[in-house]
Coordinates of C-alpha atoms and ligand atoms in Angstrom, one line a residue:
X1276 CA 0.0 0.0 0.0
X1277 CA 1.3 3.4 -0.9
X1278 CA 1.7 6.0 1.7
X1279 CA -1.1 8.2 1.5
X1280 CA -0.5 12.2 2.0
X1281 CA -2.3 15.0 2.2
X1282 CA -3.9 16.1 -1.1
X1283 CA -3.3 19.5 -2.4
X1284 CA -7.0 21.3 -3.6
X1285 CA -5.8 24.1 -5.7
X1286 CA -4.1 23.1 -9.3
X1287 CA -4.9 26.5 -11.5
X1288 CA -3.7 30.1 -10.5
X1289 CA -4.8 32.4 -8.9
X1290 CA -2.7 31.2 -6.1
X1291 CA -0.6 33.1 -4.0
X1292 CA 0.3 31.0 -1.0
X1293 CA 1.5 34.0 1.7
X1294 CA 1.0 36.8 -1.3
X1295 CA 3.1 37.7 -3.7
X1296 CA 6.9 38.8 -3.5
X1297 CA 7.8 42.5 -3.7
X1298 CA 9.5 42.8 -6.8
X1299 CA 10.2 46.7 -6.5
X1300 CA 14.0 47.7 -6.6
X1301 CA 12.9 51.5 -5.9
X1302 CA 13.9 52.8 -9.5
X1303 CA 10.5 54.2 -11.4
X1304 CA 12.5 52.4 -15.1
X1305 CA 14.3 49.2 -13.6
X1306 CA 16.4 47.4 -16.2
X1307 CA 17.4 44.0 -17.1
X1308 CA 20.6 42.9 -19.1
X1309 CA 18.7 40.5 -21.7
X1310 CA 20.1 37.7 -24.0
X1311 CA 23.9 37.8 -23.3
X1312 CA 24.3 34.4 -22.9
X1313 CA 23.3 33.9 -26.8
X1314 CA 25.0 34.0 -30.2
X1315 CA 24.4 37.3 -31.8
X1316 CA 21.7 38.5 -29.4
X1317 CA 19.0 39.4 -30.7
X1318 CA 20.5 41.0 -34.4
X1319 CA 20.2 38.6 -37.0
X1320 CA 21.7 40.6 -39.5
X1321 CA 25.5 39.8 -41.5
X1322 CA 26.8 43.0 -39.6
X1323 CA 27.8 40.8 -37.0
X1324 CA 30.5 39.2 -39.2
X1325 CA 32.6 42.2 -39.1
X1326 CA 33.8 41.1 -36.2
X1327 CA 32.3 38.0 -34.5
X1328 CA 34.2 37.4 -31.6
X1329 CA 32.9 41.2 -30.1
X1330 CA 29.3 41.0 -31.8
X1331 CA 28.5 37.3 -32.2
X1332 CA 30.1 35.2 -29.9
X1333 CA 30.2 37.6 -26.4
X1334 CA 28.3 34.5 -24.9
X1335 CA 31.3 32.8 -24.1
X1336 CA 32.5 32.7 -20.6
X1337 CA 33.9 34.3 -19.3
X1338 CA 33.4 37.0 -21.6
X1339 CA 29.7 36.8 -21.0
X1340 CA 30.6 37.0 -17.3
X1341 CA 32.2 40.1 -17.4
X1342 CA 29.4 41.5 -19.3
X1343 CA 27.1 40.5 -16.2
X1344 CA 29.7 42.0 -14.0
X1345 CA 29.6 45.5 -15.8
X1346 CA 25.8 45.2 -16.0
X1347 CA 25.5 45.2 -12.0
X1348 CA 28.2 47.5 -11.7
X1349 CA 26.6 50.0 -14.4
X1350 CA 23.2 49.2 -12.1
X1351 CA 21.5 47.1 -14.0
X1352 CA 18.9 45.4 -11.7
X1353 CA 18.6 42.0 -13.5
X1354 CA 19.9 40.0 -15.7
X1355 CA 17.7 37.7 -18.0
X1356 CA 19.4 34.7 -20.4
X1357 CA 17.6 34.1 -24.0
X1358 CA 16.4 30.5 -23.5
X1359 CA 16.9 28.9 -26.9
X1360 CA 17.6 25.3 -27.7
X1361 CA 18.0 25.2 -31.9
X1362 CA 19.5 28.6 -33.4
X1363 CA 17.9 29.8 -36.3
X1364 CA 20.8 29.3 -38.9
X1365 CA 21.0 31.8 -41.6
X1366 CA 24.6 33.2 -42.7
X1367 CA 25.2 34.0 -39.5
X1368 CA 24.2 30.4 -37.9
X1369 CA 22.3 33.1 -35.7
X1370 CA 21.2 32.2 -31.9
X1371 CA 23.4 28.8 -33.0
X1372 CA 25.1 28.7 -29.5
X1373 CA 23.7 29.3 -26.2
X1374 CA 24.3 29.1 -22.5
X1375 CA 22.1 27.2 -20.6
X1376 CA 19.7 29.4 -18.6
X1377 CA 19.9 27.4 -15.0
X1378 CA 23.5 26.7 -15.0
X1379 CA 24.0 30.2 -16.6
X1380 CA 21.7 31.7 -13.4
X1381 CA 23.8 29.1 -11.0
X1382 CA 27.2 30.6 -12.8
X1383 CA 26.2 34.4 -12.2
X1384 CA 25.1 34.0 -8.7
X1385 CA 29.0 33.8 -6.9
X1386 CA 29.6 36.4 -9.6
X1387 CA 27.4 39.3 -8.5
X1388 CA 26.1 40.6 -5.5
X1389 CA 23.2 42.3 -6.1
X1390 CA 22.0 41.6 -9.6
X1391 CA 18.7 39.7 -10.0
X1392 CA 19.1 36.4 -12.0
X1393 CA 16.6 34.6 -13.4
X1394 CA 16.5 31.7 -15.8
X1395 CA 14.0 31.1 -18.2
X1396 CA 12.2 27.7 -18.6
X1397 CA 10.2 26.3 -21.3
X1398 CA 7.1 23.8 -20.3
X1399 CA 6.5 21.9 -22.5
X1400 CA 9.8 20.4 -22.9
X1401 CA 8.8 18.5 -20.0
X1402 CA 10.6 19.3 -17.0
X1403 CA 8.8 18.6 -14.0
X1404 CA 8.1 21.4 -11.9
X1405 CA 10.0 19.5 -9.2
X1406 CA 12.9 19.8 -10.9
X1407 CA 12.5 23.8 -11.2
X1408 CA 11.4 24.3 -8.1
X1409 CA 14.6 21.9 -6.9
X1410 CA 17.4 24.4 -9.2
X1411 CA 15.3 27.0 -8.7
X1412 CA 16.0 27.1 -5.3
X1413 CA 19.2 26.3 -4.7
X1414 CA 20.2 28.7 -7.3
X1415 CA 17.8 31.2 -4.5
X1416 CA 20.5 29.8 -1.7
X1417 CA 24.1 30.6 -3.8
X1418 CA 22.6 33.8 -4.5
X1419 CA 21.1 34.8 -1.6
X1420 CA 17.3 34.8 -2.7
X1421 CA 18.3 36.8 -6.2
X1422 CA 16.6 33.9 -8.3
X1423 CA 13.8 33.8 -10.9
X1424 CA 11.6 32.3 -13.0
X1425 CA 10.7 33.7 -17.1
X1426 CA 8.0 31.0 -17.8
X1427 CA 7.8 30.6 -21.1
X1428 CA 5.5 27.9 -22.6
X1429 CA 8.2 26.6 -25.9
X1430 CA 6.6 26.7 -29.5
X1431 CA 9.1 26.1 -31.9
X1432 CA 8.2 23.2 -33.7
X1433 CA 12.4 22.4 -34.1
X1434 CA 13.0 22.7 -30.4
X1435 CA 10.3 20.2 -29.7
X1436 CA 11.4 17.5 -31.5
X1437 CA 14.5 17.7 -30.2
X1438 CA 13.4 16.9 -27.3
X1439 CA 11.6 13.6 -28.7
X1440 CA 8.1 15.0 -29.1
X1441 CA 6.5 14.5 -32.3
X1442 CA 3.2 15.3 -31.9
X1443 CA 3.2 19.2 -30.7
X1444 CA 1.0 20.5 -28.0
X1445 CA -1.4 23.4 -29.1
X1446 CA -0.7 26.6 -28.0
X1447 CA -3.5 27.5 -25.6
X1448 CA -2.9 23.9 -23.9
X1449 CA 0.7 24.7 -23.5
X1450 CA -0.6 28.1 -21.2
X1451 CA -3.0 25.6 -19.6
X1452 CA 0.1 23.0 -18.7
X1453 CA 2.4 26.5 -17.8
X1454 CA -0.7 27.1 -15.4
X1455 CA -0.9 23.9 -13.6
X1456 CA 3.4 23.5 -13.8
X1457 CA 3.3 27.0 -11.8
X1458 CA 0.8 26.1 -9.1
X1459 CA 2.8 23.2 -8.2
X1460 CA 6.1 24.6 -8.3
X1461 CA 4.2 27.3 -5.8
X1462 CA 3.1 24.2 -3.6
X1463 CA 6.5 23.1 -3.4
X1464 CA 8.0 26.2 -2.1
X1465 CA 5.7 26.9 0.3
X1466 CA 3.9 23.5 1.4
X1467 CA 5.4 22.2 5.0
X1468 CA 4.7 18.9 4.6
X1469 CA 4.7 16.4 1.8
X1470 CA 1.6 15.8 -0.5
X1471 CA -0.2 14.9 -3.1
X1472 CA -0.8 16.9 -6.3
X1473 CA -3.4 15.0 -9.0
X1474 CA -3.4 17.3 -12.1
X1475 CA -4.5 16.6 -15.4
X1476 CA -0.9 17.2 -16.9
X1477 CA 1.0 16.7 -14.0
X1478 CA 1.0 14.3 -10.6
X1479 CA 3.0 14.2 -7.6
X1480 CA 3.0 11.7 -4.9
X1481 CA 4.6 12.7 -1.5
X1482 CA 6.3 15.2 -2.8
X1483 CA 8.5 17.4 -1.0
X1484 CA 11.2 20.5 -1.2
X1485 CA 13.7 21.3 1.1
X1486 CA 15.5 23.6 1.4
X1487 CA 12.7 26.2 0.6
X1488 CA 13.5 29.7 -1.5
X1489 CA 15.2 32.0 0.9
X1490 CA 13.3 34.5 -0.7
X1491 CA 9.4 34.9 0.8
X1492 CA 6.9 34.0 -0.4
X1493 CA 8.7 32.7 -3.3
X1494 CA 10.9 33.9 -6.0
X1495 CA 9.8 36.2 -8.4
X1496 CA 8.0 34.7 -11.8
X1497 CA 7.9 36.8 -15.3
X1498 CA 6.1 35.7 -18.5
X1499 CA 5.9 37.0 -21.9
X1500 CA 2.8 35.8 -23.3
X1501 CA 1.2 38.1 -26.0
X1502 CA -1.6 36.3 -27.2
X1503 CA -5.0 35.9 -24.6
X1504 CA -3.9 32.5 -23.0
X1505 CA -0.5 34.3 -22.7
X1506 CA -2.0 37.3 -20.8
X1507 CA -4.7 35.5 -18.7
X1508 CA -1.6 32.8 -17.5
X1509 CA 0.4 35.8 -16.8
X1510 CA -1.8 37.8 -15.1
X1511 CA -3.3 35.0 -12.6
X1512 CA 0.0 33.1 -12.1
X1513 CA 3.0 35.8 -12.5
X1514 CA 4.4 39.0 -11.0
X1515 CA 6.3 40.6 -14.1
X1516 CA 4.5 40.6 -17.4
X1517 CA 6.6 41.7 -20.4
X1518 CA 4.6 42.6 -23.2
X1519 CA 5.1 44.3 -26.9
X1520 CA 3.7 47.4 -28.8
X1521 CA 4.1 49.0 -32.2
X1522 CA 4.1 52.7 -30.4
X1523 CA 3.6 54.4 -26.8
X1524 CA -0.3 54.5 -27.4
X1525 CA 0.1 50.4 -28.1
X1526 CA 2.2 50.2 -24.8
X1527 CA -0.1 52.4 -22.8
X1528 CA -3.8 50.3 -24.1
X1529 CA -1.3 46.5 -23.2
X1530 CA -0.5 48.1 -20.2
X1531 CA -3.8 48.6 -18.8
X1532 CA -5.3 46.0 -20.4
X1533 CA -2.9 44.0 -18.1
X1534 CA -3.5 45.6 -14.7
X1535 CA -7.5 46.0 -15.5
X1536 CA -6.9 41.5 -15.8
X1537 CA -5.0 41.1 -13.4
X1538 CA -7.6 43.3 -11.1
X1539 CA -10.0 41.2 -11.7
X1540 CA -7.9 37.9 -10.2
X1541 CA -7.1 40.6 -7.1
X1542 CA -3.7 40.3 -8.4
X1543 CA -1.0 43.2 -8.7
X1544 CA 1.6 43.1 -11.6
X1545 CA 4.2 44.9 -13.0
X1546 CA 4.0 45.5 -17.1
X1547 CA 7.5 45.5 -18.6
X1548 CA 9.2 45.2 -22.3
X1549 CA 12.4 44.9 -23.9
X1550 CA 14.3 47.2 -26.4
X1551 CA 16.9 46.4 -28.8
X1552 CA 19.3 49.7 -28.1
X1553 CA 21.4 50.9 -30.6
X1554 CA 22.7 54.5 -29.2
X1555 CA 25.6 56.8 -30.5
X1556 CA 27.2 60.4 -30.1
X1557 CA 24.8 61.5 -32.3
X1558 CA 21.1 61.4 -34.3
X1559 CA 23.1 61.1 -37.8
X1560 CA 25.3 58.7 -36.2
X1561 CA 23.2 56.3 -35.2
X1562 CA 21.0 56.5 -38.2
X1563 CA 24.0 55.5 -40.1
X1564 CA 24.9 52.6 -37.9
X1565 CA 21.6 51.3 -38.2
X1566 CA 21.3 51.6 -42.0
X1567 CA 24.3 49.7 -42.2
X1568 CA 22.9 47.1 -39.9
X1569 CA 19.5 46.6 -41.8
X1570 CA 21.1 46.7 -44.8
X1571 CA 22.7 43.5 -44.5
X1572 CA 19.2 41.3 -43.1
X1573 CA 19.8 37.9 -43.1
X1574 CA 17.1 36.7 -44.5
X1575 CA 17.8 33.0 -43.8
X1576 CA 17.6 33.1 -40.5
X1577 CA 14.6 35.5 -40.3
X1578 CA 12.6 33.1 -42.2
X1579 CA 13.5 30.2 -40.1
X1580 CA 12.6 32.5 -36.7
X1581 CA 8.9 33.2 -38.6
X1582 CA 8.5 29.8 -39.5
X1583 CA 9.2 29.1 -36.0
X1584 CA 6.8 31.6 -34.2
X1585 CA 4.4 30.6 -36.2
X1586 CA 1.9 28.9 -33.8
X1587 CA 2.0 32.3 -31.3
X1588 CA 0.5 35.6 -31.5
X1589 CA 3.8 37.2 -32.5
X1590 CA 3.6 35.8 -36.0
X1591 CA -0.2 38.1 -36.3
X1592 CA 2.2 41.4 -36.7
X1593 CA 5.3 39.8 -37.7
X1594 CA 4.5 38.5 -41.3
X1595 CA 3.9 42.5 -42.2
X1596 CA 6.7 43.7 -44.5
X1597 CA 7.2 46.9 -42.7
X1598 CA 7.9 44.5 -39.6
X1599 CA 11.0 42.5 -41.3
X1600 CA 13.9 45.3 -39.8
X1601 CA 11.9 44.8 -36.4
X1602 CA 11.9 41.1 -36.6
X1603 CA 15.6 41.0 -37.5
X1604 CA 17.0 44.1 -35.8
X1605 CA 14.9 42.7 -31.9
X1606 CA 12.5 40.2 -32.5
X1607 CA 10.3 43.0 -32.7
X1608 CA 10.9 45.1 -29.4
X1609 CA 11.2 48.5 -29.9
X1610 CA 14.1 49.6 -31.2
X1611 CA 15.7 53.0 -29.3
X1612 CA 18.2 54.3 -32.1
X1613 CA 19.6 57.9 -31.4
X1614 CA 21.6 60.1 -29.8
X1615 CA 22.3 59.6 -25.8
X1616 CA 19.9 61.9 -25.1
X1617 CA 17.4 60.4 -27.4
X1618 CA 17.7 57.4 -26.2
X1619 CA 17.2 57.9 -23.0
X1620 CA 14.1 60.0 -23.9
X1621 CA 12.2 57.5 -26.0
X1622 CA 13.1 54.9 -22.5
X1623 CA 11.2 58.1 -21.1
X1624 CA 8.3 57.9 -23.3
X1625 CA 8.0 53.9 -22.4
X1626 CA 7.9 54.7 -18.9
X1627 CA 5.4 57.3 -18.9
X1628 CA 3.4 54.7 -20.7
X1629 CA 3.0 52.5 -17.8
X1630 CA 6.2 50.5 -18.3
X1631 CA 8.0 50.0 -15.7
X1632 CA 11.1 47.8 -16.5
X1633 CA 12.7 47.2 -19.5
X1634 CA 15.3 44.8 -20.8
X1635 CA 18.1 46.3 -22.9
X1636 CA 19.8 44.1 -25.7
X1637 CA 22.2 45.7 -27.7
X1638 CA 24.0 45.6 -31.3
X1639 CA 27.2 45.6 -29.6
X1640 CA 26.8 44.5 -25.5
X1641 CA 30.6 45.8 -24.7
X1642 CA 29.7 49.4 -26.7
X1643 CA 26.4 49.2 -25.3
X1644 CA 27.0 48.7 -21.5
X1645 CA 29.7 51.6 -21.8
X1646 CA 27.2 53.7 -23.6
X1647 CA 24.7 53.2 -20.6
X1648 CA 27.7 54.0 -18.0
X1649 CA 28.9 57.2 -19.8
X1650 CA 26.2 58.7 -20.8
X1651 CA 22.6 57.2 -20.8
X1652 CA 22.3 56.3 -17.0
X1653 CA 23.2 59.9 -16.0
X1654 CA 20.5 61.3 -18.1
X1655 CA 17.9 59.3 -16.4
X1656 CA 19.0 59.7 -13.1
X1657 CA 18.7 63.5 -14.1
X1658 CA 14.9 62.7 -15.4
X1659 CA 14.5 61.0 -12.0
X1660 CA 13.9 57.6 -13.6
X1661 CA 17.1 55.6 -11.9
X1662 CA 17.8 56.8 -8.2
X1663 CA 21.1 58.7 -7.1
Ligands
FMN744 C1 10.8 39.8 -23.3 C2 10.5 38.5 -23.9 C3 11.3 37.4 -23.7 C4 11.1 36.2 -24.2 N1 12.0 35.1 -24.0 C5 11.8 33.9 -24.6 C6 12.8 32.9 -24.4 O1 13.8 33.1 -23.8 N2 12.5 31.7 -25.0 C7 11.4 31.5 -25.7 O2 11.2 30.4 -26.3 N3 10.5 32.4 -25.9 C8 10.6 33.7 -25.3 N4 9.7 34.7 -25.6 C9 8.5 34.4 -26.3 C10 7.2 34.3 -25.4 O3 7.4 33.4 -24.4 C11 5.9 34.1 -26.2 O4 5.9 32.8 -26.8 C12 5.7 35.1 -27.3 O5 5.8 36.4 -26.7 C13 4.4 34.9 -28.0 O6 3.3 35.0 -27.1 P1 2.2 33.9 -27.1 O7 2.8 32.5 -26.9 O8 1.2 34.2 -26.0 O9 1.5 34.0 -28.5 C14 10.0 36.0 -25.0 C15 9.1 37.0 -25.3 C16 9.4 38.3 -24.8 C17 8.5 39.5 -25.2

């Protein structure tokens, strides 16, 4: 006869076992250092063969590492990895290499101080969310509670199959699993004694975690859905939602779109984005930079990114021609080109739309974390949007 335990009730969010964790670092714009750990970023143009070692393959450790480093030190308040599995080929064998996002989170903890880390996870490749909440907090103990969690559901077709599945899960079922995979990783972390947990995609029998997260109630969750299963996951399960717009008035509707959702689930959470950031001395500058950089698409590897965002929402905007520089140039963030000033103005305009953290991804990371040092972070601590 098995052992029997007690039996968990609650297996879909809303649930918040002792609330939610404060996720506020005190800056009105917090930034995040985004896809460092991945080859080329997010800049799937032929530019980044003029010199590969500084634009395509900064990933390495411990280049990467230092990167990190100069992120926390510039003030950067976390640090997020690109979780990829298959690169998208092309000329430039773009997003062909990448680190691993919980050994990349576990590598950066001893690393940084202060910096929040988190990994990003994709569901339906069939982790259980023992196993999360297992790394997930042990990563919380080396770093002293700085881990967590960008759930993302997975739905390239390419990725899947390598991990043995042929037959693909449909996209609204995959926010249904991500549901059910967060409410038991919540269980985990919080439950006191072992238990029981009979879901329709997952089970668990006596299960227990120890230690727990340092950090209470539980680490911090993000999610980037963009399509309504996206949003209504990520609005009942997570704290951070990053969303995408075509301009300010798109960011300011998503963004209270998102709290008005999450309202309704007596939920509170925080709307962010992320920019692909291209600054220089001047206006003229970094127009020319940039023309230079979208002259040379590679096309290759664009097509093989649609092809493979085809099941999500983002493939609605992306097939429109006027999209391809924004699809190549950021997968489609908003792309802050200009002068210092400039830029830091346009990351003006996304705050006063309701955004409240950004992640930055750049052409050139080295350039670009300089860039912020010199000359960007000063102007926004002079618009009040980073403290002193
Ligand atoms: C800021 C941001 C980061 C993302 N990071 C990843 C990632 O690391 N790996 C991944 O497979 N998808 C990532 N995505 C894709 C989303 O998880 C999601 O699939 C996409 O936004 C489409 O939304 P939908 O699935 O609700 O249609 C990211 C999206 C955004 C906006």
């Amino acid at each position: 006869m098995a052992e029997k335990f007690k039996q968990v009730e609650i297996i879909r969010g809303p649930f918040d076992p002792g609330g939610q964790p404060e996720t506020r670092t005190g800056h009105p714009l917090e930034l995040g250092f985004f896809a460092w750990n991945i080859k080329g970023g997010m800049t799937a143009s032929k530019a980044v063969l003029s010199n590969p070692e500084r634009l395509q393959n900064f990933w390495e450790w411990p280049n990467s590492m230092r990167l990190v480093q100069l992120a926390e030190e510039i003030g950067f308040d976390y640090q997020v990895p690109f979780g990829r599995w298959i690169g998208q080929g092309g000329e430039t064998d773009y997003n062909g290499a990448a680190l691993d996002f919980l050994a990349s989170a576990a590598a950066t903890a001893p690393v940084t101080k202060t910096l929040g880390l988190f990994s990003t996870a994709h569901i339906t490749f069939r982790f259980h969310p023992l196993h999360i909440a297992k790394f997930g907090a042990t990563i919380d103990h080396i770093s002293n509670g700085r881990w967590g969690l960008n759930v993302v559901t997975g739905y390239s077709e390419s990725e899947m199959r390598a991990f043995g599945f042929d037959k693909l899960i449909g996209h609204d079922e995959a926010y249904e699993m991500a549901d059910e995979f967060v409410c038991l990783m919540k269980h985990l972390w919080s439950e006191e004694e072992r238990f029981d947990f009979h879901g329709k995609y997952y089970q668990a029998y006596g299960a227990f975690l120890a230690p727990k997260p340092t950090r209470k109630p539980r680490p911090i969750l993000m999610t980037a859905g963009g399509s309504g299963a996206g949003l209504d996951f990520g609005v009942r399960n997570c704290d951070w939602i990053f969303t995408l717009a075509e301009n300010t008035e798109g960011f300011r509707s998503k963004v209270n779109l998102i709290h008005d959702k999450a309202a309704k689930y007596g939920r509170d959470v925080r709307v962010a984005t992320m920019c692909w950031v291209l600054p220089a001395a001047t206006n003229a500058m970094a127009k020319e930079k940039y023309d230079w950089i979208a002259s040379q698409i590679d096309m290759g590897a664009v097509q093989n990114f649609l092809k493979s965002m085809q099941p999500t929402s983002v493939h609605d905007t992306a097939v429109k021609p006027e999209m391809l520089q924004r699809i190549a140039l950021g997968i489609t963030a908003p792309q802050i080109v200009g002068s210092y000033e400039s830029c830091a103005e346009q990351l003006r305009d996304l705050n006063q739309a309701g955004i409240e953290s950004t992640l930055l991804c750049f052409f050139d990371p080295q350039e670009g974390l300089h860039q912020m040092q010199d000359y960007i972070m000063p102007i926004l601590r002079k618009m009040g949007l980073r403290k002193s």
